[in-house]
């Protein structure tokens, strides 16, 4: 079974802090994604990566950056956390090719609260 | 560009009743369709997917969905729900060479005793 893990289930930070959210997958997937989930808004894509050191902006990249130094690990960075970044953050991965047609596998999520 | 509309944001039902969660999509290319479920404070788990072939797709936990190309729909059904089916359900679409998924805003299914 594919396993996607996230470093924390719950995180509380203060405004202005630098925040790192880590995601690791164990299935050698090429593609990795970061979403934020807010009530009534569904999942919104922040960034995705299709290879090591490669990244592309999603729909809401402002205030975030990412890092992918190794294939299995994809980090989301909040350079200076703000209260409007309080949210549930979900990491996902998928494999290339056509067999799965882009099915994504999700981690358990990190609920971040910025005070 | 692709989009997904989940027509109901909340669906309350009684235990053992049938349920249908509606999903419509738009796309200019061939699509691949997914339903995910999210239990409280958890990540998303795949329920079922349509890639090709039979338009009736069976998934886990007794759910099934039917792909209707003419109506651009992929509605999720279960003939008899349980309390444990209470969760949020997301419909998603991908297509063409784009490896991203486009998600609907979700439907909260609440099963009452």
Coordinates of N, CA and C in Angstrom, one line a residue:
Chain A
X1 N 0.8 -1.2 0.0 CA 0.0 0.0 0.0 C 0.9 1.3 0.0
X2 N 0.4 2.2 -0.7 CA 1.1 3.5 -0.7 C 0.9 4.2 0.6
X3 N 2.0 4.8 1.1 CA 1.9 5.5 2.4 C 2.4 6.9 2.2
X4 N 1.6 7.8 2.5 CA 2.0 9.2 2.5 C 1.9 9.7 4.0
X5 N 3.0 10.2 4.5 CA 3.0 10.6 5.9 C 3.3 12.1 5.9
X6 N 2.7 12.8 6.9 CA 3.0 14.2 7.2 C 3.5 14.3 8.6
X7 N 4.4 15.3 8.7 CA 5.2 15.4 10.0 C 4.4 15.6 11.2
X8 N 3.3 16.4 11.1 CA 2.5 16.7 12.3 C 1.1 16.6 11.9
X9 N 0.2 16.1 12.9 CA -1.2 16.1 12.7 C -1.8 17.5 13.1
X10 N -1.2 18.1 14.2 CA -1.7 19.4 14.7 C -0.5 20.2 14.9
X11 N -0.6 21.5 14.6 CA 0.5 22.4 14.8 C -0.1 23.8 15.1
X12 N 0.5 24.4 16.2 CA 0.1 25.8 16.5 C 1.4 26.7 16.5
X13 N 1.3 27.7 15.7 CA 2.4 28.7 15.5 C 1.9 30.1 15.7
X14 N 2.9 31.0 15.9 CA 2.6 32.4 16.1 C 2.8 33.2 14.8
X15 N 2.0 34.2 14.7 CA 2.2 35.1 13.5 C 3.6 35.5 13.3
X16 N 4.1 35.4 12.1 CA 5.5 35.8 11.8 C 6.5 34.7 11.8
X17 N 6.1 33.6 12.4 CA 7.0 32.4 12.5 C 7.2 31.8 11.1
X18 N 8.4 31.2 10.9 CA 8.6 30.4 9.7 C 8.1 29.0 10.0
X19 N 7.3 28.4 9.2 CA 6.7 27.1 9.4 C 7.1 26.1 8.3
X20 N 7.5 25.0 8.7 CA 7.8 23.9 7.7 C 6.8 22.7 7.9
X21 N 6.2 22.3 6.8 CA 5.3 21.2 6.8 C 6.0 20.1 5.9
X22 N 6.2 18.9 6.5 CA 7.0 17.9 5.7 C 6.0 16.8 5.3
X23 N 6.3 16.3 4.1 CA 5.5 15.2 3.6 C 6.5 14.2 3.0
X24 N 6.3 12.9 3.3 CA 7.1 11.8 2.7 C 6.2 10.7 2.2
X25 N 6.6 10.3 1.0 CA 5.9 9.1 0.4 C 6.8 8.0 0.1
X26 N 6.3 6.8 0.2 CA 7.2 5.6 0.1 C 7.1 4.8 -1.2
X27 N 6.4 5.4 -2.2 CA 6.1 4.6 -3.4 C 6.9 5.1 -4.6
X28 N 7.9 5.9 -4.5 CA 8.7 6.3 -5.6 C 7.9 7.1 -6.6
X29 N 6.9 7.8 -6.1 CA 6.0 8.6 -7.0 C 6.8 9.9 -7.5
X30 N 6.5 10.2 -8.8 CA 7.2 11.4 -9.4 C 6.5 12.6 -8.9
X31 N 5.2 12.6 -8.8 CA 4.4 13.8 -8.6 C 4.0 14.0 -7.1
X32 N 4.2 15.2 -6.6 CA 3.7 15.4 -5.2 C 3.0 16.8 -5.2
X33 N 2.0 16.9 -4.3 CA 1.1 18.1 -4.3 C 1.0 18.6 -2.9
X34 N 0.7 19.8 -2.7 CA 0.3 20.4 -1.5 C -1.0 21.2 -1.7
X35 N -2.0 20.9 -0.9 CA -3.3 21.5 -0.9 C -3.6 22.2 0.4
X36 N -4.5 23.2 0.4 CA -5.1 23.6 1.7 C -6.6 23.4 1.5
X37 N -7.2 23.0 2.7 CA -8.6 22.7 2.7 C -9.3 23.6 3.7
X38 N -10.3 24.4 3.2 CA -11.1 25.3 4.1 C -12.6 25.0 3.9
X39 N -13.3 25.1 5.0 CA -14.8 24.8 4.9 C -15.4 25.6 3.7
X40 N -16.2 24.9 2.9 CA -16.9 25.6 1.8 C -16.1 25.9 0.6
X41 N -14.8 25.7 0.7 CA -13.9 26.0 -0.5 C -13.3 24.8 -1.1
X42 N -13.5 23.6 -0.4 CA -12.9 22.4 -1.0 C -11.4 22.4 -0.8
X43 N -10.7 21.7 -1.8 CA -9.3 21.6 -1.8 C -8.8 22.6 -2.8
X44 N -7.8 23.3 -2.4 CA -7.2 24.3 -3.3 C -5.7 24.0 -3.4
X45 N -5.2 23.9 -4.7 CA -3.8 23.5 -4.9 C -2.8 24.6 -4.7
X46 N -1.8 24.4 -3.8 CA -0.9 25.5 -3.5 C 0.3 25.4 -4.4
X47 N 1.0 24.2 -4.4 CA 2.1 23.9 -5.3 C 2.1 22.5 -5.6
X48 N 2.8 22.1 -6.8 CA 3.0 20.7 -7.0 C 4.4 20.6 -7.6
X49 N 4.9 19.4 -7.6 CA 6.3 19.1 -8.1 C 6.2 17.8 -8.9
X50 N 6.8 17.8 -10.1 CA 6.7 16.7 -10.9 C 8.1 16.0 -11.0
X51 N 9.1 16.4 -10.3 CA 10.4 15.8 -10.2 C 11.2 16.5 -9.2
X52 N 12.3 15.9 -8.8 CA 13.2 16.5 -7.8 C 13.6 17.9 -8.3
X53 N 13.6 18.8 -7.4 CA 13.9 20.2 -7.7 C 13.0 20.9 -8.7
X54 N 12.0 20.3 -9.1 CA 11.1 20.9 -10.1 C 9.8 21.2 -9.3
X55 N 9.2 22.4 -9.6 CA 8.0 22.8 -8.9 C 7.2 23.7 -9.8
X56 N 5.9 23.7 -9.6 CA 5.0 24.7 -10.3 C 4.0 25.2 -9.4
X57 N 3.6 26.5 -9.6 CA 2.6 27.1 -8.7 C 1.3 26.5 -9.0
X58 N 0.5 26.4 -8.0 CA -0.9 26.0 -8.2 C -1.8 27.2 -8.2
X59 N -3.0 27.1 -7.6 CA -3.9 28.1 -7.7 C -3.8 29.2 -6.7
X60 N -3.1 28.9 -5.5 CA -3.0 29.9 -4.4 C -1.6 29.8 -3.8
X61 N -0.5 30.1 -4.6 CA 0.8 30.0 -4.1 C 1.3 31.1 -3.2
X62 N 0.5 32.2 -3.2 CA 1.0 33.4 -2.4 C 1.2 33.1 -0.9
X63 N 2.4 33.5 -0.4 CA 2.6 33.3 1.0 C 3.3 31.9 1.3
X64 N 3.5 31.1 0.3 CA 4.0 29.8 0.4 C 5.2 29.6 -0.5
X65 N 6.1 28.7 -0.1 CA 7.1 28.2 -1.0 C 7.3 26.7 -0.7
X66 N 8.0 26.0 -1.6 CA 8.2 24.5 -1.5 C 9.6 24.2 -1.7
X67 N 9.9 23.0 -1.3 CA 11.3 22.4 -1.5 C 11.1 20.9 -1.8
X68 N 11.8 20.5 -2.8 CA 11.9 19.0 -3.1 C 13.3 18.7 -3.5
X69 N 14.1 18.3 -2.5 CA 15.5 17.9 -2.6 C 15.6 16.4 -2.9
X70 N 14.7 15.6 -2.4 CA 14.7 14.2 -2.6 C 13.4 13.8 -3.2
X71 N 13.3 12.7 -3.9 CA 12.1 12.3 -4.6 C 11.0 12.0 -3.6
X72 N 11.3 11.5 -2.5 CA 10.3 11.0 -1.5 C 9.8 12.1 -0.6
X73 N 10.4 13.3 -0.6 CA 10.1 14.3 0.4 C 9.7 15.6 -0.3
X74 N 8.6 16.2 0.1 CA 8.1 17.5 -0.4 C 7.7 18.4 0.8
X75 N 8.4 19.5 0.9 CA 8.1 20.4 2.0 C 7.4 21.6 1.6
X76 N 6.5 22.0 2.5 CA 5.8 23.3 2.3 C 6.3 24.3 3.3
X77 N 6.6 25.5 2.9 CA 7.2 26.5 3.8 C 6.3 27.7 3.8
X78 N 6.0 28.1 5.0 CA 5.3 29.4 5.2 C 6.4 30.4 5.8
X79 N 6.8 31.3 4.9 CA 8.0 32.1 5.3 C 7.7 33.0 6.5
X80 N 6.5 33.5 6.6 CA 6.1 34.3 7.7 C 4.6 34.1 8.0
X81 N 4.3 33.2 8.9 CA 2.9 32.7 9.0 C 2.0 33.9 9.4
X82 N 0.8 33.8 8.8 CA -0.3 34.8 9.2 C -1.5 34.0 9.5
X83 N -2.4 34.8 10.2 CA -3.6 34.1 10.7 C -4.5 33.6 9.6
X84 N -4.4 34.2 8.4 CA -5.3 33.7 7.3 C -4.7 32.4 6.7
X85 N -3.6 31.9 7.2 CA -3.1 30.6 6.8 C -3.4 29.5 7.7
X86 N -4.3 29.8 8.7 CA -4.8 28.8 9.5 C -5.7 27.9 8.7
X87 N -5.4 26.6 8.6 CA -6.1 25.7 7.7 C -5.7 24.3 7.9
X88 N -6.4 23.4 7.2 CA -5.9 22.0 7.1 C -5.1 21.9 5.8
X89 N -3.9 21.3 5.9 CA -3.0 21.2 4.8 C -2.8 19.7 4.5
X90 N -3.0 19.4 3.2 CA -3.0 18.0 2.8 C -1.9 17.8 1.7
X91 N -1.1 16.8 1.9 CA -0.1 16.4 0.9 C -0.6 15.2 0.1
X92 N -0.3 15.1 -1.1 CA -0.6 14.0 -2.0 C 0.5 13.6 -2.9
X93 N 0.5 12.4 -3.4 CA 1.4 12.0 -4.4 C 0.7 11.1 -5.5
X94 N 1.3 11.1 -6.7 CA 0.8 10.3 -7.7 C 1.9 9.8 -8.6
X95 N 1.7 8.7 -9.4 CA 2.7 8.2 -10.2 C 2.4 8.6 -11.7
X96 N 3.5 8.7 -12.5 CA 3.3 9.1 -13.9 C 2.8 8.0 -14.7
X97 N 2.5 8.3 -16.0 CA 2.0 7.2 -16.8 C 0.5 7.2 -16.8
X98 N -0.1 6.3 -17.6 CA -1.5 6.3 -17.9 C -2.3 5.3 -17.1
X99 N -1.7 4.4 -16.4 CA -2.4 3.3 -15.8 C -3.4 3.8 -14.7
X100 N -2.9 4.8 -13.9 CA -3.8 5.2 -12.8 C -4.5 6.5 -13.2
X101 N -4.2 7.1 -14.3 CA -4.8 8.3 -14.8 C -4.9 9.4 -13.7
X102 N -3.7 9.5 -13.1 CA -3.6 10.6 -12.1 C -4.2 10.5 -10.8
X103 N -4.5 9.2 -10.4 CA -5.1 9.0 -9.1 C -4.0 9.5 -8.0
X104 N -4.5 10.2 -7.1 CA -3.6 10.8 -6.0 C -3.9 10.1 -4.7
X105 N -2.8 9.9 -4.0 CA -2.8 9.3 -2.6 C -2.5 10.3 -1.6
X106 N -3.3 10.4 -0.6 CA -3.2 11.5 0.4 C -2.6 11.1 1.7
X107 N -2.0 12.1 2.3 CA -1.5 11.9 3.7 C -2.7 12.3 4.6
X108 N -2.5 12.1 6.0 CA -3.5 12.3 6.9 C -3.9 13.8 7.2
X109 N -3.0 14.7 6.7 CA -3.3 16.1 6.9 C -2.6 16.7 8.1
X110 N -2.3 18.0 8.1 CA -1.8 18.8 9.2 C -2.8 19.9 9.4
X111 N -3.3 20.0 10.6 CA -4.2 21.1 11.0 C -3.3 22.2 11.6
X112 N -3.1 23.3 10.9 CA -2.3 24.4 11.4 C -3.1 25.5 11.9
X113 N -2.8 25.9 13.1 CA -3.4 27.1 13.7 C -2.4 28.2 13.9
X114 N -2.6 29.4 13.3 CA -1.7 30.5 13.5 C -2.3 31.5 14.4
X115 N -1.7 31.8 15.5 CA -2.3 32.7 16.5 C -1.7 34.1 16.4
Chain B
X1 N -9.8 23.6 -20.0 CA -9.9 23.7 -18.5 C -11.0 22.7 -18.1
X2 N -10.9 22.2 -16.9 CA -11.9 21.3 -16.3 C -12.5 21.9 -15.1
X3 N -13.7 21.5 -14.8 CA -14.3 22.0 -13.6 C -15.3 20.9 -13.1
X4 N -15.5 20.9 -11.8 CA -16.4 19.9 -11.2 C -17.4 20.7 -10.3
X5 N -18.7 20.3 -10.4 CA -19.7 20.9 -9.6 C -20.4 19.8 -8.8
X6 N -20.3 19.9 -7.5 CA -21.1 19.0 -6.6 C -22.3 19.8 -6.2
X7 N -23.4 19.2 -6.6 CA -24.7 20.0 -6.5 C -25.2 20.2 -5.1
X8 N -24.8 19.4 -4.2 CA -25.3 19.5 -2.8 C -24.1 19.7 -1.9
X9 N -24.2 20.7 -1.1 CA -23.1 20.9 -0.1 C -23.3 20.0 1.1
X10 N -24.6 19.7 1.4 CA -24.9 18.9 2.6 C -26.1 17.9 2.2
X11 N -25.9 16.7 2.6 CA -27.0 15.7 2.4 C -27.2 15.0 3.7
X12 N -28.4 15.2 4.4 CA -28.7 14.5 5.6 C -29.7 13.3 5.2
X13 N -29.4 12.1 5.7 CA -30.2 11.0 5.5 C -30.3 10.2 6.8
X14 N -31.3 9.3 6.8 CA -31.5 8.4 7.9 C -30.8 7.1 7.6
X15 N -30.3 6.4 8.7 CA -29.6 5.1 8.5 C -30.5 4.2 7.7
X16 N -29.9 3.4 6.9 CA -30.5 2.3 6.0 C -31.2 2.9 4.8
X17 N -31.3 4.2 4.7 CA -31.9 4.8 3.5 C -30.9 4.8 2.4
X18 N -31.4 4.9 1.1 CA -30.5 5.0 0.0 C -30.0 6.5 -0.1
X19 N -28.9 6.7 -0.8 CA -28.3 8.0 -1.0 C -27.7 8.2 -2.3
X20 N -27.8 9.4 -2.9 CA -27.1 9.7 -4.1 C -26.5 11.1 -3.9
X21 N -25.2 11.1 -4.2 CA -24.4 12.4 -4.2 C -24.1 12.7 -5.6
X22 N -24.5 13.9 -6.0 CA -24.4 14.3 -7.4 C -23.1 15.0 -7.7
X23 N -22.6 14.7 -8.9 CA -21.4 15.4 -9.4 C -21.5 15.6 -10.9
X24 N -21.3 16.8 -11.4 CA -21.2 17.1 -12.8 C -19.9 17.7 -13.1
X25 N -19.4 17.5 -14.3 CA -18.1 18.0 -14.7 C -18.1 18.6 -16.0
X26 N -17.1 19.4 -16.3 CA -17.0 19.9 -17.7 C -15.5 19.7 -18.1
X27 N -15.3 19.3 -19.3 CA -14.0 19.1 -19.8 C -14.0 19.0 -21.3
X28 N -12.9 19.5 -21.9 CA -12.8 19.5 -23.4 C -12.1 18.2 -23.9
X29 N -11.6 17.4 -23.0 CA -10.9 16.2 -23.4 C -11.5 15.0 -22.6
X30 N -11.0 13.8 -23.0 CA -11.5 12.6 -22.3 C -11.2 12.7 -20.8
X31 N -12.1 12.3 -20.0 CA -11.9 12.5 -18.5 C -11.7 11.1 -17.8
X32 N -11.1 11.3 -16.7 CA -11.0 10.2 -15.7 C -11.6 10.7 -14.4
X33 N -12.4 10.0 -13.8 CA -13.2 10.5 -12.7 C -13.0 9.7 -11.4
X34 N -13.1 10.4 -10.3 CA -12.8 9.8 -9.0 C -13.8 10.3 -7.9
X35 N -14.0 9.5 -7.0 CA -14.7 9.9 -5.8 C -13.8 9.5 -4.6
X36 N -13.6 10.6 -3.7 CA -12.8 10.4 -2.5 C -13.7 10.6 -1.3
X37 N -13.4 10.0 -0.2 CA -14.1 10.2 1.1 C -13.1 10.7 2.1
X38 N -13.6 11.6 2.9 CA -12.8 12.1 4.0 C -13.5 12.0 5.3
X39 N -13.1 11.2 6.2 CA -13.6 11.1 7.5 C -13.1 12.2 8.4
X40 N -13.8 12.6 9.5 CA -13.3 13.7 10.3 C -11.9 13.6 10.7
X41 N -11.2 14.8 10.5 CA -9.8 14.9 10.8 C -8.8 13.9 10.2
X42 N -9.2 13.5 9.0 CA -8.3 12.5 8.3 C -8.1 13.0 6.9
X43 N -7.2 12.4 6.2 CA -6.9 12.7 4.8 C -8.0 12.1 3.9
X44 N -7.8 12.3 2.6 CA -8.8 11.7 1.6 C -8.4 10.3 1.2
X45 N -9.4 9.5 1.1 CA -9.2 8.1 0.7 C -10.0 7.8 -0.5
X46 N -9.5 7.1 -1.5 CA -10.2 6.8 -2.7 C -11.3 5.8 -2.5
X47 N -12.5 6.2 -3.0 CA -13.7 5.3 -2.9 C -13.8 4.5 -4.2
X48 N -13.6 5.2 -5.3 CA -13.7 4.5 -6.6 C -13.2 5.4 -7.7
X49 N -13.0 4.8 -8.9 CA -12.6 5.6 -10.0 C -13.1 5.1 -11.3
X50 N -13.3 5.9 -12.3 CA -13.7 5.5 -13.6 C -12.5 6.0 -14.6
X51 N -11.9 5.0 -15.2 CA -10.8 5.2 -16.2 C -11.3 4.9 -17.6
X52 N -12.0 3.8 -17.8 CA -12.5 3.4 -19.1 C -13.4 2.2 -18.9
X53 N -14.0 1.7 -19.9 CA -14.8 0.5 -19.9 C -16.2 0.7 -19.3
X54 N -16.6 -0.2 -18.5 CA -18.0 -0.2 -18.0 C -18.3 1.1 -17.3
X55 N -19.4 1.7 -17.6 CA -19.8 3.0 -17.0 C -20.2 2.9 -15.5
X56 N -20.5 1.7 -15.1 CA -20.9 1.5 -13.7 C -19.7 1.0 -12.9
X57 N -19.3 1.8 -12.0 CA -18.1 1.5 -11.2 C -18.4 1.1 -9.8
X58 N -17.9 0.1 -9.3 CA -18.1 -0.3 -7.9 C -16.9 0.0 -7.1
X59 N -17.1 0.5 -5.9 CA -16.0 0.9 -5.0 C -16.0 0.2 -3.7
X60 N -15.3 0.8 -2.7 CA -15.3 0.2 -1.4 C -16.5 0.6 -0.6
X61 N -16.8 -0.1 0.5 CA -17.8 0.2 1.4 C -19.2 0.2 0.8
X62 N -19.4 -0.5 -0.3 CA -20.7 -0.7 -0.9 C -21.2 0.5 -1.8
X63 N -20.3 1.4 -2.1 CA -20.6 2.5 -3.0 C -20.4 2.2 -4.4
X64 N -21.2 2.8 -5.3 CA -21.0 2.7 -6.7 C -21.3 4.0 -7.4
X65 N -20.8 4.2 -8.6 CA -21.0 5.4 -9.3 C -21.2 5.1 -10.8
X66 N -22.0 5.9 -11.5 CA -22.2 5.7 -12.9 C -21.7 6.9 -13.7
X67 N -20.9 6.6 -14.7 CA -20.4 7.6 -15.6 C -21.4 7.8 -16.7
X68 N -21.9 9.0 -16.9 CA -22.8 9.3 -18.0 C -22.2 10.5 -18.8
X69 N -21.7 10.1 -20.0 CA -21.0 11.0 -20.8 C -21.9 12.1 -21.4
X70 N -23.1 11.7 -21.8 CA -24.0 12.6 -22.4 C -24.5 13.7 -21.4
X71 N -24.6 13.3 -20.1 CA -25.0 14.3 -19.1 C -23.8 14.8 -18.3
X72 N -22.7 14.4 -18.7 CA -21.4 14.8 -18.0 C -21.6 14.7 -16.5
X73 N -22.0 13.5 -16.1 CA -22.2 13.3 -14.6 C -21.5 12.1 -14.2
X74 N -21.3 12.0 -12.9 CA -20.6 10.9 -12.2 C -21.2 10.8 -10.8
X75 N -22.4 10.4 -10.7 CA -23.1 10.4 -9.4 C -22.8 9.2 -8.6
X76 N -22.6 9.4 -7.3 CA -22.3 8.4 -6.3 C -23.5 7.9 -5.6
X77 N -23.6 6.5 -5.5 CA -24.8 6.0 -4.9 C -24.5 4.9 -3.9
X78 N -25.4 4.7 -2.9 CA -25.3 3.6 -2.0 C -26.7 3.2 -1.6
X79 N -27.1 2.0 -1.7 CA -28.5 1.6 -1.5 C -28.9 1.7 0.0
X80 N -28.0 1.5 0.9 CA -28.4 1.6 2.3 C -27.2 2.1 3.1
X81 N -27.3 3.2 3.7 CA -26.2 3.9 4.4 C -26.2 3.5 5.9
X82 N -24.9 3.6 6.4 CA -24.7 3.3 7.8 C -24.2 4.6 8.5
X83 N -24.4 4.6 9.8 CA -23.9 5.8 10.6 C -22.4 6.1 10.2
X84 N -21.6 5.0 10.0 CA -20.2 5.1 9.7 C -19.9 5.8 8.4
X85 N -20.9 5.9 7.5 CA -20.7 6.6 6.2 C -20.7 8.1 6.4
X86 N -21.0 8.6 7.6 CA -20.9 10.1 7.8 C -19.5 10.6 7.5
X87 N -19.4 11.5 6.5 CA -18.1 11.9 6.1 C -18.3 13.0 5.0
X88 N -17.2 13.6 4.5 CA -17.3 14.5 3.4 C -16.8 13.7 2.2
X89 N -17.5 13.9 1.0 CA -17.2 13.2 -0.2 C -16.9 14.2 -1.3
X90 N -15.8 13.9 -2.0 CA -15.3 14.8 -3.0 C -15.2 14.1 -4.3
X91 N -15.7 14.7 -5.4 CA -15.6 14.3 -6.7 C -14.4 15.0 -7.4
X92 N -13.7 14.3 -8.2 CA -12.5 14.9 -8.9 C -12.4 14.4 -10.3
X93 N -11.8 15.2 -11.1 CA -11.6 14.9 -12.6 C -10.2 15.2 -13.0
X94 N -9.7 14.3 -13.9 CA -8.4 14.7 -14.6 C -8.6 14.3 -16.0
X95 N -7.7 14.8 -16.9 CA -7.9 14.5 -18.3 C -6.7 15.0 -19.1
X96 N -6.6 14.4 -20.3 CA -5.5 14.8 -21.2 C -4.2 14.5 -20.6
X97 N -3.2 15.4 -20.9 CA -1.9 15.2 -20.4 C -1.7 15.9 -19.1
X98 N -2.7 16.5 -18.6 CA -2.6 17.3 -17.3 C -2.7 16.3 -16.1
X99 N -1.6 16.2 -15.3 CA -1.7 15.2 -14.2 C -2.3 15.7 -13.0
X100 N -2.8 16.9 -13.0 CA -3.5 17.4 -11.8 C -4.9 16.9 -11.8
X101 N -5.5 16.9 -10.5 CA -6.9 16.6 -10.3 C -7.6 17.9 -10.0
X102 N -8.8 18.1 -10.5 CA -9.7 19.2 -10.2 C -10.8 18.6 -9.3
X103 N -10.9 19.2 -8.1 CA -11.8 18.7 -7.1 C -13.1 19.6 -7.1
X104 N -14.2 18.9 -6.7 CA -15.4 19.7 -6.4 C -15.2 20.2 -5.0
X105 N -16.2 21.0 -4.5 CA -16.1 21.6 -3.2 C -16.6 20.7 -2.1
X106 N -17.0 19.5 -2.4 CA -17.4 18.5 -1.4 C -18.8 18.5 -1.0
X107 N -19.3 17.3 -0.6 CA -20.6 17.1 -0.1 C -20.5 16.4 1.3
X108 N -21.1 17.1 2.3 CA -21.1 16.5 3.6 C -22.3 15.6 3.8
X109 N -22.0 14.3 3.9 CA -23.1 13.3 4.1 C -23.2 13.1 5.6
X110 N -24.4 13.3 6.2 CA -24.6 13.0 7.6 C -25.7 12.0 7.7
X111 N -25.4 10.8 8.3 CA -26.3 9.7 8.5 C -26.8 9.8 9.9
X112 N -28.1 9.9 10.0 CA -28.7 10.0 11.4 C -29.4 8.7 11.7
X113 N -29.4 8.4 13.0 CA -30.1 7.1 13.5 C -31.6 7.2 13.4

